[in-house]
Short mmCIF file of C-alpha atoms in Angstrom, two decimals:
data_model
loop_
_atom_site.label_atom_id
_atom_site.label_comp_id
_atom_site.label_asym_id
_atom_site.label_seq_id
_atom_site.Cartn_x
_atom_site.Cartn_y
_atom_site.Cartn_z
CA UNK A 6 -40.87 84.60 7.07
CA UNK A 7 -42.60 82.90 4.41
CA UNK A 8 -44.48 80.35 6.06
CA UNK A 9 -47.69 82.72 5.74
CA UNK A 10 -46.84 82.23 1.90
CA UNK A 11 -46.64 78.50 1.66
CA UNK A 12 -50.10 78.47 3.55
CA UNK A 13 -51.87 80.85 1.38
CA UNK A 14 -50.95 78.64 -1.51
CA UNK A 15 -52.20 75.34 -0.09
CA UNK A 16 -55.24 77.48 0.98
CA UNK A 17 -56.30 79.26 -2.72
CA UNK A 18 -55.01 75.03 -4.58
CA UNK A 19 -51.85 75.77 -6.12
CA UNK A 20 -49.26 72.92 -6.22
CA UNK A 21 -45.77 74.93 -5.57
CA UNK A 22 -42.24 74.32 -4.01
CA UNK A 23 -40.46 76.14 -2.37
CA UNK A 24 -37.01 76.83 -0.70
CA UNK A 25 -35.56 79.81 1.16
CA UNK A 26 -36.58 82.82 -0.96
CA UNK A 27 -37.19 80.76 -3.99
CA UNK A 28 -40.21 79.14 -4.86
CA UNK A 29 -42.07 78.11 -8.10
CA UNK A 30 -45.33 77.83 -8.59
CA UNK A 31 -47.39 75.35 -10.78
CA UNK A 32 -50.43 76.14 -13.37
CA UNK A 33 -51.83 73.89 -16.06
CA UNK A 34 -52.02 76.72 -18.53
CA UNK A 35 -50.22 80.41 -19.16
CA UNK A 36 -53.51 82.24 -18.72
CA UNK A 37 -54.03 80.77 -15.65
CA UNK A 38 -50.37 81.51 -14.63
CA UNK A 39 -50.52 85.11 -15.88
CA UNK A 40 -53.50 85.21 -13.65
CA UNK A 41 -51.88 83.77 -10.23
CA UNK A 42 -48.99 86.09 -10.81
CA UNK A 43 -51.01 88.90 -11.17
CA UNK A 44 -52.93 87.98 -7.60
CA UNK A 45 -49.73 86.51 -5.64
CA UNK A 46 -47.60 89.25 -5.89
CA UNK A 47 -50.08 91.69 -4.26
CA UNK A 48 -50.32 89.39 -1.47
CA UNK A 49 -46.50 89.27 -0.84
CA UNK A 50 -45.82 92.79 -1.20
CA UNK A 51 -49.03 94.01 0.27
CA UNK A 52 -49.32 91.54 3.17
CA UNK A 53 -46.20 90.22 3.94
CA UNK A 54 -44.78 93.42 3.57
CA UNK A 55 -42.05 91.82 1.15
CA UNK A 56 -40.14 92.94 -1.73
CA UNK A 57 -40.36 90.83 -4.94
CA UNK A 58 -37.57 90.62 -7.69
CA UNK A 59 -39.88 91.64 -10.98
CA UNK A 60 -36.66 90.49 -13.10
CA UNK A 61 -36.87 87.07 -11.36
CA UNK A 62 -40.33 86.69 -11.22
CA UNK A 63 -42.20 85.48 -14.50
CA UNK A 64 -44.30 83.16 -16.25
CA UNK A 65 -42.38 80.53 -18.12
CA UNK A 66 -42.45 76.86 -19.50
CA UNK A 67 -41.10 74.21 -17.61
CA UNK A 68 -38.78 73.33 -19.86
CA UNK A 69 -37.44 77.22 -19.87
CA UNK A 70 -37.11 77.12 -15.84
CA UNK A 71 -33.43 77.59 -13.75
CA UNK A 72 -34.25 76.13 -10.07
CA UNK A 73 -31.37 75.37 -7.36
CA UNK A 74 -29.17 74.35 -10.54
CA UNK A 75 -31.40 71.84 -11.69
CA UNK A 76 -33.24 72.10 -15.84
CA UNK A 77 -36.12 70.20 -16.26
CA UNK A 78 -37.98 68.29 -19.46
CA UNK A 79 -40.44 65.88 -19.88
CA UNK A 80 -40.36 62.14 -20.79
CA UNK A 81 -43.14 59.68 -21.37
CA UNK A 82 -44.89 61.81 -19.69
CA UNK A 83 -43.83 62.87 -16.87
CA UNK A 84 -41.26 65.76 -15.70
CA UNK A 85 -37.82 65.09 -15.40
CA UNK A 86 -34.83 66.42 -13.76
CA UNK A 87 -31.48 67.43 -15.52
CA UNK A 88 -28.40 69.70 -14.66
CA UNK A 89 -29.36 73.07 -16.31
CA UNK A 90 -26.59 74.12 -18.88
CA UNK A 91 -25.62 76.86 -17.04
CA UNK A 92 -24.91 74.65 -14.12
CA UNK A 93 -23.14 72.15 -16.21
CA UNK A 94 -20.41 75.26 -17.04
CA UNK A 95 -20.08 76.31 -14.04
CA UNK A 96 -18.72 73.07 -13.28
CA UNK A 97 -16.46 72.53 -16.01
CA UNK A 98 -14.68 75.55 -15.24
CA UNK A 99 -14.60 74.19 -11.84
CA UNK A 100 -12.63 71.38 -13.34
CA UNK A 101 -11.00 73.35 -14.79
CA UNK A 102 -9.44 75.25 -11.90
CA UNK A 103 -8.45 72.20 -10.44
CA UNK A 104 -6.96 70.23 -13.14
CA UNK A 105 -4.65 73.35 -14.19
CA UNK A 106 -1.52 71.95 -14.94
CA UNK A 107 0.53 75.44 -14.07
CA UNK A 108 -1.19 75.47 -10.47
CA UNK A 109 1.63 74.26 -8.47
CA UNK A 110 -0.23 71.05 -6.85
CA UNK A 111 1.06 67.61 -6.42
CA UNK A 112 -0.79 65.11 -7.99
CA UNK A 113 -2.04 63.24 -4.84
CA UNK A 114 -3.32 66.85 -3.54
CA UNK A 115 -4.83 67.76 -6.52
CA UNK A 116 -6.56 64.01 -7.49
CA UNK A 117 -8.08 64.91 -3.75
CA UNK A 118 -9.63 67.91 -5.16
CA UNK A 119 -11.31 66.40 -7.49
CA UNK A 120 -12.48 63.75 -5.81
CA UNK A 121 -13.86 66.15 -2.76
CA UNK A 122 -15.58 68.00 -5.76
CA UNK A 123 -17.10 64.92 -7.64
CA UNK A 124 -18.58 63.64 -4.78
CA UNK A 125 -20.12 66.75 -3.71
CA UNK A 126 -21.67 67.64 -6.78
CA UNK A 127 -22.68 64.30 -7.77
CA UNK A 128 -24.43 63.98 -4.39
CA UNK A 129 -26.11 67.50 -4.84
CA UNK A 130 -27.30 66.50 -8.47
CA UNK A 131 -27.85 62.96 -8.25
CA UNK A 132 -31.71 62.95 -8.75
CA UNK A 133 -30.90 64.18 -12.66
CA UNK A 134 -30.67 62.52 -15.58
CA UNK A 135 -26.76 62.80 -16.47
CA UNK A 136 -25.09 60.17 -17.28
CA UNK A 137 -24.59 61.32 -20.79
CA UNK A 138 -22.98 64.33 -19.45
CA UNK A 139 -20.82 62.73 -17.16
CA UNK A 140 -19.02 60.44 -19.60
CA UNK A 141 -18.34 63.51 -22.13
CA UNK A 142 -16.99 65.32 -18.96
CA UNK A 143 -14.83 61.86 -17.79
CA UNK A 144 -13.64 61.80 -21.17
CA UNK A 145 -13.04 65.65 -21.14
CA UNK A 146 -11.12 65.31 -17.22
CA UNK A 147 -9.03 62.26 -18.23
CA UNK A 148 -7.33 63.99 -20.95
CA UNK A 149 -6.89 66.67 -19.00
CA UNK A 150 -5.22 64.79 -16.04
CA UNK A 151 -2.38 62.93 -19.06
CA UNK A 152 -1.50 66.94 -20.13
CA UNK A 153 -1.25 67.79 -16.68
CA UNK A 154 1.44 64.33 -16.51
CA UNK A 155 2.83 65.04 -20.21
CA UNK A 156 4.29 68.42 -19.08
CA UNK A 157 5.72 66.80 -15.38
CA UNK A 158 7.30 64.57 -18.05
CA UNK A 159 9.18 67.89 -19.94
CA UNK A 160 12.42 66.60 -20.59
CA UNK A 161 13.06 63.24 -22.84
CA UNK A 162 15.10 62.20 -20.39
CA UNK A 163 12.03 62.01 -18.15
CA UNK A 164 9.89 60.64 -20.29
CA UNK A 165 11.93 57.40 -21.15
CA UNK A 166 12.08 57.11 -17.73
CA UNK A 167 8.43 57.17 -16.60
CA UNK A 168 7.62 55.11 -20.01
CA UNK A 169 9.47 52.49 -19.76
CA UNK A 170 7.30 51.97 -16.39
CA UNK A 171 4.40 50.31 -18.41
CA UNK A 172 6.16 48.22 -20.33
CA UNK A 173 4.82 49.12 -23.78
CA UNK A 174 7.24 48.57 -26.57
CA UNK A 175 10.57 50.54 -26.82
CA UNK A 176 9.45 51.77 -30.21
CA UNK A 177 6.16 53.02 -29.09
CA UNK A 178 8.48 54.54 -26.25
CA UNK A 179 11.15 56.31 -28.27
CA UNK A 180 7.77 57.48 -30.27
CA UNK A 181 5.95 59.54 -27.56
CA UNK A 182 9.26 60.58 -25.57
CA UNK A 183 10.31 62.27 -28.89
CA UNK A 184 7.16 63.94 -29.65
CA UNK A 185 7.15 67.78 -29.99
CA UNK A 186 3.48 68.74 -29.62
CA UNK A 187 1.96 70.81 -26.51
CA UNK A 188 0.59 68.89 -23.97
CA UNK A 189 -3.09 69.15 -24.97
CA UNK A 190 -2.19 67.26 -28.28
CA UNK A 191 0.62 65.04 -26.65
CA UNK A 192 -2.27 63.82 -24.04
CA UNK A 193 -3.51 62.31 -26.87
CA UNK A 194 -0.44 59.76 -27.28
CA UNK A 195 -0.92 58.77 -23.42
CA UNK A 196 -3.96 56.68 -23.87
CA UNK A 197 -1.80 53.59 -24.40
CA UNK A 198 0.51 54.71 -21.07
CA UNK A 199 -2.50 56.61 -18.93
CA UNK A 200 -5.37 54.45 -19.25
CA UNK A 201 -8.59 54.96 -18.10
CA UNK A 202 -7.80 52.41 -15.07
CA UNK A 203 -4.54 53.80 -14.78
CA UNK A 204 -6.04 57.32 -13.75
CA UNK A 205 -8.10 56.12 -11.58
CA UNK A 206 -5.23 53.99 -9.80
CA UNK A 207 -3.66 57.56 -9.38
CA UNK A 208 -6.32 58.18 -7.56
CA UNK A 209 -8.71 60.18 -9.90
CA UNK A 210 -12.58 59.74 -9.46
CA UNK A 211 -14.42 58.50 -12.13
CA UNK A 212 -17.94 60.85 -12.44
CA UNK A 213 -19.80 58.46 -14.20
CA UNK A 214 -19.08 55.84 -11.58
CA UNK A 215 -19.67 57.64 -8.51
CA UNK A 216 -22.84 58.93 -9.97
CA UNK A 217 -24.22 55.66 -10.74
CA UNK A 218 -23.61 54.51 -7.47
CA UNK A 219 -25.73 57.23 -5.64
CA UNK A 220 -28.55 57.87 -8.56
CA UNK A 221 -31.46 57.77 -6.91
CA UNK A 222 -33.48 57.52 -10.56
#
């Protein structure tokens, strides 16, 4: 339907992108994108016979812009792609959801979530810059994924038993077995039991990895 569209703006100069419904449009000044706002929308409304969002449709920096999830900023001179912060929430919680440690899941099903979630979102991002998100989020996931162990490990029975598994010292064992904090504090204490390569021997995904592996920067 909005093929008429994309040719009138190749016809009148204007560099623009567009997908489905959504499109931006590119000016080298605010005037001069006051001014092609002003004359597009007639031609949408009045010849395409189509409605057009006024709440969504505005003149704004670069810098300010939302578009399919993606932020954007410029470096050395050029425009750049990031995950917009509104984006970057929505995944957390996302994370969230799956690495809720009252949900009922086994951990093989739910370290398959994850990983059918990374990989997905990576792969939809992976033309931004995020690397310095991803290893706050790792960081963020993996302590996460020891809470989610520390309270499978509620009685000191239990714990004994699963510590003694990686052979750290017996005092270091009697130590975090003992410990009466929640399991957000406790996860804490597991970095010596559930490292890093541990978690992802339990299958976990590592973000950061994943993402450099598909970047396409």
């Amino acid at each position: 339907m909005l093929n008429e569209l994309d040719k009138e703006l190749t016809d009148r100069g204007h560099r623009f992108v567009r997908y489905a419904d959504d499109c931006m449009i590119f000016c080298k000044s605010k005037r001069s994108a006051n001014r092609t706002l002003n004359n597009i929308v007639p031609y949408i409304e009045g010849k395409l016979f189509l409605r057009v969002n006024p709440e969504k449709t505005k003149v704004a920096h670069i810098s300010k812009v939302k578009y399919l999830g993606h932020g954007f900023y410029r470096h050395k001179g050029k425009c750049r792609l990031r995950v917009h912060s509104k984006s970057a929430e929505k995944m957390k919680n996302k994370i969230k959801e799956l690495t809720n440690k009252n949900n009922g899941w086994g951990n093989e099903y739910r370290a398959n979530r994850l990983r059918q979630f990374v990989r997905g979102w990576v792969n939809y991002f992976k033309m931004a810059d995020m690397k310095n998100l991803l290893l706050e989020v790792d960081e963020w996931v993996r302590r996460k994924v020891r809470a989610v162990y520390w309270k499978q490990w509620k009685k000191v029975k239990t714990r004994y038993k699963m510590l003694r598994k990686y052979n750290i010292p017996e005092c270091k064992v009697h130590e975090i077995a003992n410990c009466r904090k929640g399991s957000w504090r406790a996860s804490i204490m597991l970095n010596s039991v559930l490292t890093n390569k541990e978690i992802v021997n339990l299958g976990y995904i590592t973000m950061t990895d994943y993402y450099l592996k598909v970047s396409v920067n």
